[in-house]
PDB file of C-alpha atoms in Angstrom:
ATOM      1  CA  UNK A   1     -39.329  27.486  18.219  1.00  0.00           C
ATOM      2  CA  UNK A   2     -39.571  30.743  16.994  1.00  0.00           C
ATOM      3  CA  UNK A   3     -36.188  31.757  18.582  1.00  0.00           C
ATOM      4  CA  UNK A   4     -34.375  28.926  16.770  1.00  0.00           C
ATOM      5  CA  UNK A   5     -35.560  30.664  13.366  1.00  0.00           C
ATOM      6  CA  UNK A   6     -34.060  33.739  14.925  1.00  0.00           C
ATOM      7  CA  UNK A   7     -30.869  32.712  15.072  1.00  0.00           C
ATOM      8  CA  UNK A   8     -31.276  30.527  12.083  1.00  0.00           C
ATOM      9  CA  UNK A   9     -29.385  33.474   9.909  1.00  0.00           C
ATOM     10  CA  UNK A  10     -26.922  33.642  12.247  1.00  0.00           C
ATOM     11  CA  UNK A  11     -26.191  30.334  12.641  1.00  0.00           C
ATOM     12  CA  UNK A  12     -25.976  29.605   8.545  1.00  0.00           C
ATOM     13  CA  UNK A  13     -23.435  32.792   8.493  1.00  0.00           C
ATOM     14  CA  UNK A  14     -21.075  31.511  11.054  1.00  0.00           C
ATOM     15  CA  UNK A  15     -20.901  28.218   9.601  1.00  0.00           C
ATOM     16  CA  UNK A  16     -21.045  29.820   5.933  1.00  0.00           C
ATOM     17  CA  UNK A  17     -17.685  32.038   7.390  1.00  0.00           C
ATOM     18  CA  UNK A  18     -16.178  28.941   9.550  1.00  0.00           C
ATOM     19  CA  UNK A  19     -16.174  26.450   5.432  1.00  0.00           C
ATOM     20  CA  UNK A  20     -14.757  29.536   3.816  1.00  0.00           C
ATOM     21  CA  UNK A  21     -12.022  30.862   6.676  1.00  0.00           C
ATOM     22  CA  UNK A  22     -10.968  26.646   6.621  1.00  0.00           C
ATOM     23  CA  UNK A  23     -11.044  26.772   2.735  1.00  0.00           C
ATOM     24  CA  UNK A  24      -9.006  29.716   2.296  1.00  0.00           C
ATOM     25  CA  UNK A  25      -6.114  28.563   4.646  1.00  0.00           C
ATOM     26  CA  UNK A  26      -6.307  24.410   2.706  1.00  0.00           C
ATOM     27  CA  UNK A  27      -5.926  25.970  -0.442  1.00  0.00           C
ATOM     28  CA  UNK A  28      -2.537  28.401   0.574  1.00  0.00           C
ATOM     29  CA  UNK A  29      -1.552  25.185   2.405  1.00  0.00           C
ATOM     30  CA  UNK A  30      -1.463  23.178  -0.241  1.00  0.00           C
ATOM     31  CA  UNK A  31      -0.538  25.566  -2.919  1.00  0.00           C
ATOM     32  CA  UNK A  32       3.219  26.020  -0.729  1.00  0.00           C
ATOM     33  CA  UNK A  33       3.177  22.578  -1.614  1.00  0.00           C
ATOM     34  CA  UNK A  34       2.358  22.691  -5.243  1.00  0.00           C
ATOM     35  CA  UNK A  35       4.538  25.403  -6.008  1.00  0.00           C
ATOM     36  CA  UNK A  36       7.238  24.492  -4.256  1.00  0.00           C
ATOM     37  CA  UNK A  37       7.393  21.049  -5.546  1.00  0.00           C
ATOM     38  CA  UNK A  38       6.662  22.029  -8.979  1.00  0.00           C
ATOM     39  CA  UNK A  39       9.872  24.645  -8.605  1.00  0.00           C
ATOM     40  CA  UNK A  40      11.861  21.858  -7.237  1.00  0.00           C
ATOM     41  CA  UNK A  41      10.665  19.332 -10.364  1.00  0.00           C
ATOM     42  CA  UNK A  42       8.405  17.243  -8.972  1.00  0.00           C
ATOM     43  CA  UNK A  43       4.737  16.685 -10.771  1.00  0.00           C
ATOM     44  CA  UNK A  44       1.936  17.085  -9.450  1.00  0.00           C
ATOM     45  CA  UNK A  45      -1.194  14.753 -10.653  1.00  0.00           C
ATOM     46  CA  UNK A  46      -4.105  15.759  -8.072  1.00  0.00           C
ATOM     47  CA  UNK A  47      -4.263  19.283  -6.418  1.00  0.00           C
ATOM     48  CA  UNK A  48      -7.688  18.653  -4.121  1.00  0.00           C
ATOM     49  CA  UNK A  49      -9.566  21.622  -2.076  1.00  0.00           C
ATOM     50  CA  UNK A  50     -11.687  18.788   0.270  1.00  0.00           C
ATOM     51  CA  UNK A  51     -12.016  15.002   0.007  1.00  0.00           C
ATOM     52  CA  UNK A  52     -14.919  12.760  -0.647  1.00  0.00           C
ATOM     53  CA  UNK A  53     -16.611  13.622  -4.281  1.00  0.00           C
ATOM     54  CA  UNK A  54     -15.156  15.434  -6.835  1.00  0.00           C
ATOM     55  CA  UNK A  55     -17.828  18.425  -7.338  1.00  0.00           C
ATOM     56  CA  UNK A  56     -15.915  20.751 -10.046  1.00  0.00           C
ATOM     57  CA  UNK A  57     -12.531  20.050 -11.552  1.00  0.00           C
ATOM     58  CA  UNK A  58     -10.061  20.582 -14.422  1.00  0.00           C
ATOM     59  CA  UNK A  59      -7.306  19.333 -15.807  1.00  0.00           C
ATOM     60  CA  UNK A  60      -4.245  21.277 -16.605  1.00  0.00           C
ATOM     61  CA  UNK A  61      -2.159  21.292 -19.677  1.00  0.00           C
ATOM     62  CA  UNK A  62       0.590  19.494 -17.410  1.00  0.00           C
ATOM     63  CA  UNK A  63      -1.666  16.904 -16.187  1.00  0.00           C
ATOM     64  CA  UNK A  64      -2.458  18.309 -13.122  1.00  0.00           C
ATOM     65  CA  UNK A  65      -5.615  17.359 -11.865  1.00  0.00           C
ATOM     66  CA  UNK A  66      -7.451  20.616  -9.883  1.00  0.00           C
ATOM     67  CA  UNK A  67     -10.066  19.763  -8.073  1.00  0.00           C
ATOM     68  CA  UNK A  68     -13.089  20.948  -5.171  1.00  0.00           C
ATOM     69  CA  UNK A  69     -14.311  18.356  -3.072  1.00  0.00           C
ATOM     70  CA  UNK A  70     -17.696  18.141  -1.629  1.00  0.00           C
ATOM     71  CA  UNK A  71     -16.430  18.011   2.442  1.00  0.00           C
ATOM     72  CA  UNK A  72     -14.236  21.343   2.778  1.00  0.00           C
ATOM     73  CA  UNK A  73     -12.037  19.922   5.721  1.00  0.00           C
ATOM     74  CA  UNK A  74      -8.871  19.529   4.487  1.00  0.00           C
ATOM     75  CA  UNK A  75      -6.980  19.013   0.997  1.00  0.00           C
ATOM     76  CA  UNK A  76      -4.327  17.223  -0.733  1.00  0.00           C
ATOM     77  CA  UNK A  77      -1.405  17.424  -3.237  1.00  0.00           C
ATOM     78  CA  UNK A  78      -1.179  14.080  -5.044  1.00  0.00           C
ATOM     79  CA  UNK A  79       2.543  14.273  -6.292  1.00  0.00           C
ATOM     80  CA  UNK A  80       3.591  11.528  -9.146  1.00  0.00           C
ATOM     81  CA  UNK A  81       4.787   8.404  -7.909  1.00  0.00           C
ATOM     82  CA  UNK A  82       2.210   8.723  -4.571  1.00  0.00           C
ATOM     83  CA  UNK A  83      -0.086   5.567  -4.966  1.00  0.00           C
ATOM     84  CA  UNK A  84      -2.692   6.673  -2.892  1.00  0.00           C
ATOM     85  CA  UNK A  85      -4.047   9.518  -0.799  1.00  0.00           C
ATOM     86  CA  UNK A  86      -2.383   8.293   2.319  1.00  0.00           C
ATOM     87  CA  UNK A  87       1.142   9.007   0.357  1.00  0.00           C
ATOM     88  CA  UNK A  88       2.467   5.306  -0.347  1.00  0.00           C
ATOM     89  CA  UNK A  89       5.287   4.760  -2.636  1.00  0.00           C
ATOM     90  CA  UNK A  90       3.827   2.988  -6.006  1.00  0.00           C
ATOM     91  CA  UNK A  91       7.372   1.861  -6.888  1.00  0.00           C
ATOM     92  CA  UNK A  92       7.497   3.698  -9.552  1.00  0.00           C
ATOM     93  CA  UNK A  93      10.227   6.626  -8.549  1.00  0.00           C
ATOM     94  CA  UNK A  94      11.001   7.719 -12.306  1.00  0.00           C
ATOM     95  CA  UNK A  95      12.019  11.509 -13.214  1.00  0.00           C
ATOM     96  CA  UNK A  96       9.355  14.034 -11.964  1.00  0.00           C
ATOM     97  CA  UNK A  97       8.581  12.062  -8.948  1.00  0.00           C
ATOM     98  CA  UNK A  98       8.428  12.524  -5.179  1.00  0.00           C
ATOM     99  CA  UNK A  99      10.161   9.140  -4.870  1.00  0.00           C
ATOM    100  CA  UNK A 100      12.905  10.101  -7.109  1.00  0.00           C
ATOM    101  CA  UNK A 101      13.507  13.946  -5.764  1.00  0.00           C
ATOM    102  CA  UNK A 102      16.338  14.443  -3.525  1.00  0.00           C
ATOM    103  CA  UNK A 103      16.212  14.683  -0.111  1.00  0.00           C
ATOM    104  CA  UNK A 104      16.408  18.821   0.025  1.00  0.00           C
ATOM    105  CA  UNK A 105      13.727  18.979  -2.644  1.00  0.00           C
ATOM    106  CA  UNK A 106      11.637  16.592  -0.966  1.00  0.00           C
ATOM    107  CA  UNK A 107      11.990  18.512   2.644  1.00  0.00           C
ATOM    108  CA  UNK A 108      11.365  21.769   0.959  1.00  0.00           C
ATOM    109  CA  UNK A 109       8.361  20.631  -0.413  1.00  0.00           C
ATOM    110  CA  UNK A 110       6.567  19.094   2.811  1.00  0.00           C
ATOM    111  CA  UNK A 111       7.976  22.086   4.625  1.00  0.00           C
ATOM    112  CA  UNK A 112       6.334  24.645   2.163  1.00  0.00           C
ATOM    113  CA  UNK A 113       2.550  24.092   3.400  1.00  0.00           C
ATOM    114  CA  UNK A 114       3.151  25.016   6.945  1.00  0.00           C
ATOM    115  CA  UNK A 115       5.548  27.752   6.053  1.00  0.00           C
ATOM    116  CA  UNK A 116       2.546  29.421   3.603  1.00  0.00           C
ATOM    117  CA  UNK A 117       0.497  29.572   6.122  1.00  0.00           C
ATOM    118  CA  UNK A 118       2.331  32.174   8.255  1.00  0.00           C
TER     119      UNK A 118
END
């Protein structure tokens, strides 16, 4: 038993490292997609570091919804027009939307998390 305390330091540094190394590379992920869809016109309503609940966030003066979620495996950009986290269509493809972009915008924007990332 004593051993486990031992390593009990260790242990809650590694992990500590691990949430913030995974952090770190979500939030340059999704910022190539924010910034690349925002430079190609396309709003964004939800920029999410994690999923699950909402622990801090703020609201930009475009309406832009920045926020840290409590599980740190992943992230998100909700862009306008998305219906839900899984990226559906709402229908509703008016100016400043995903649905409405054109084809090169849209393609530059999914291609601009993987690309910020190397």
């Amino acid at each position: 038993m004593s051993q486990l305390f031992e390593l009990l330091p260790t242990l809650l540094l590694s992990v500590s490292s691990f949430i913030l190394a995974i952090l770190i590379i979500v939030t340059v992920h999704e910022l190539g997609h924010y910034l690349v869809g925002r430079w190609r016109g396309i709003g964004a309503d939800v920029f999410s570091v994690g999923f699950g609940p909402e622990l801090l966030a703020v609201t930009d003066r475009r309406g832009t919804r920045w926020r840290l979620a409590a599980l740190p495996f992943g992230g998100y950009v909700r862009f306008r027009g998305d219906a839900s986290a899984a990226s559906a269509p709402s229908g509703a493809g008016g100016a400043g939307t995903f649905e409405a972009a054109s084809l090169r915008s849209r393609t530059l924007t999914v291609l601009a998390g993987p690309v910020a990332n190397f």
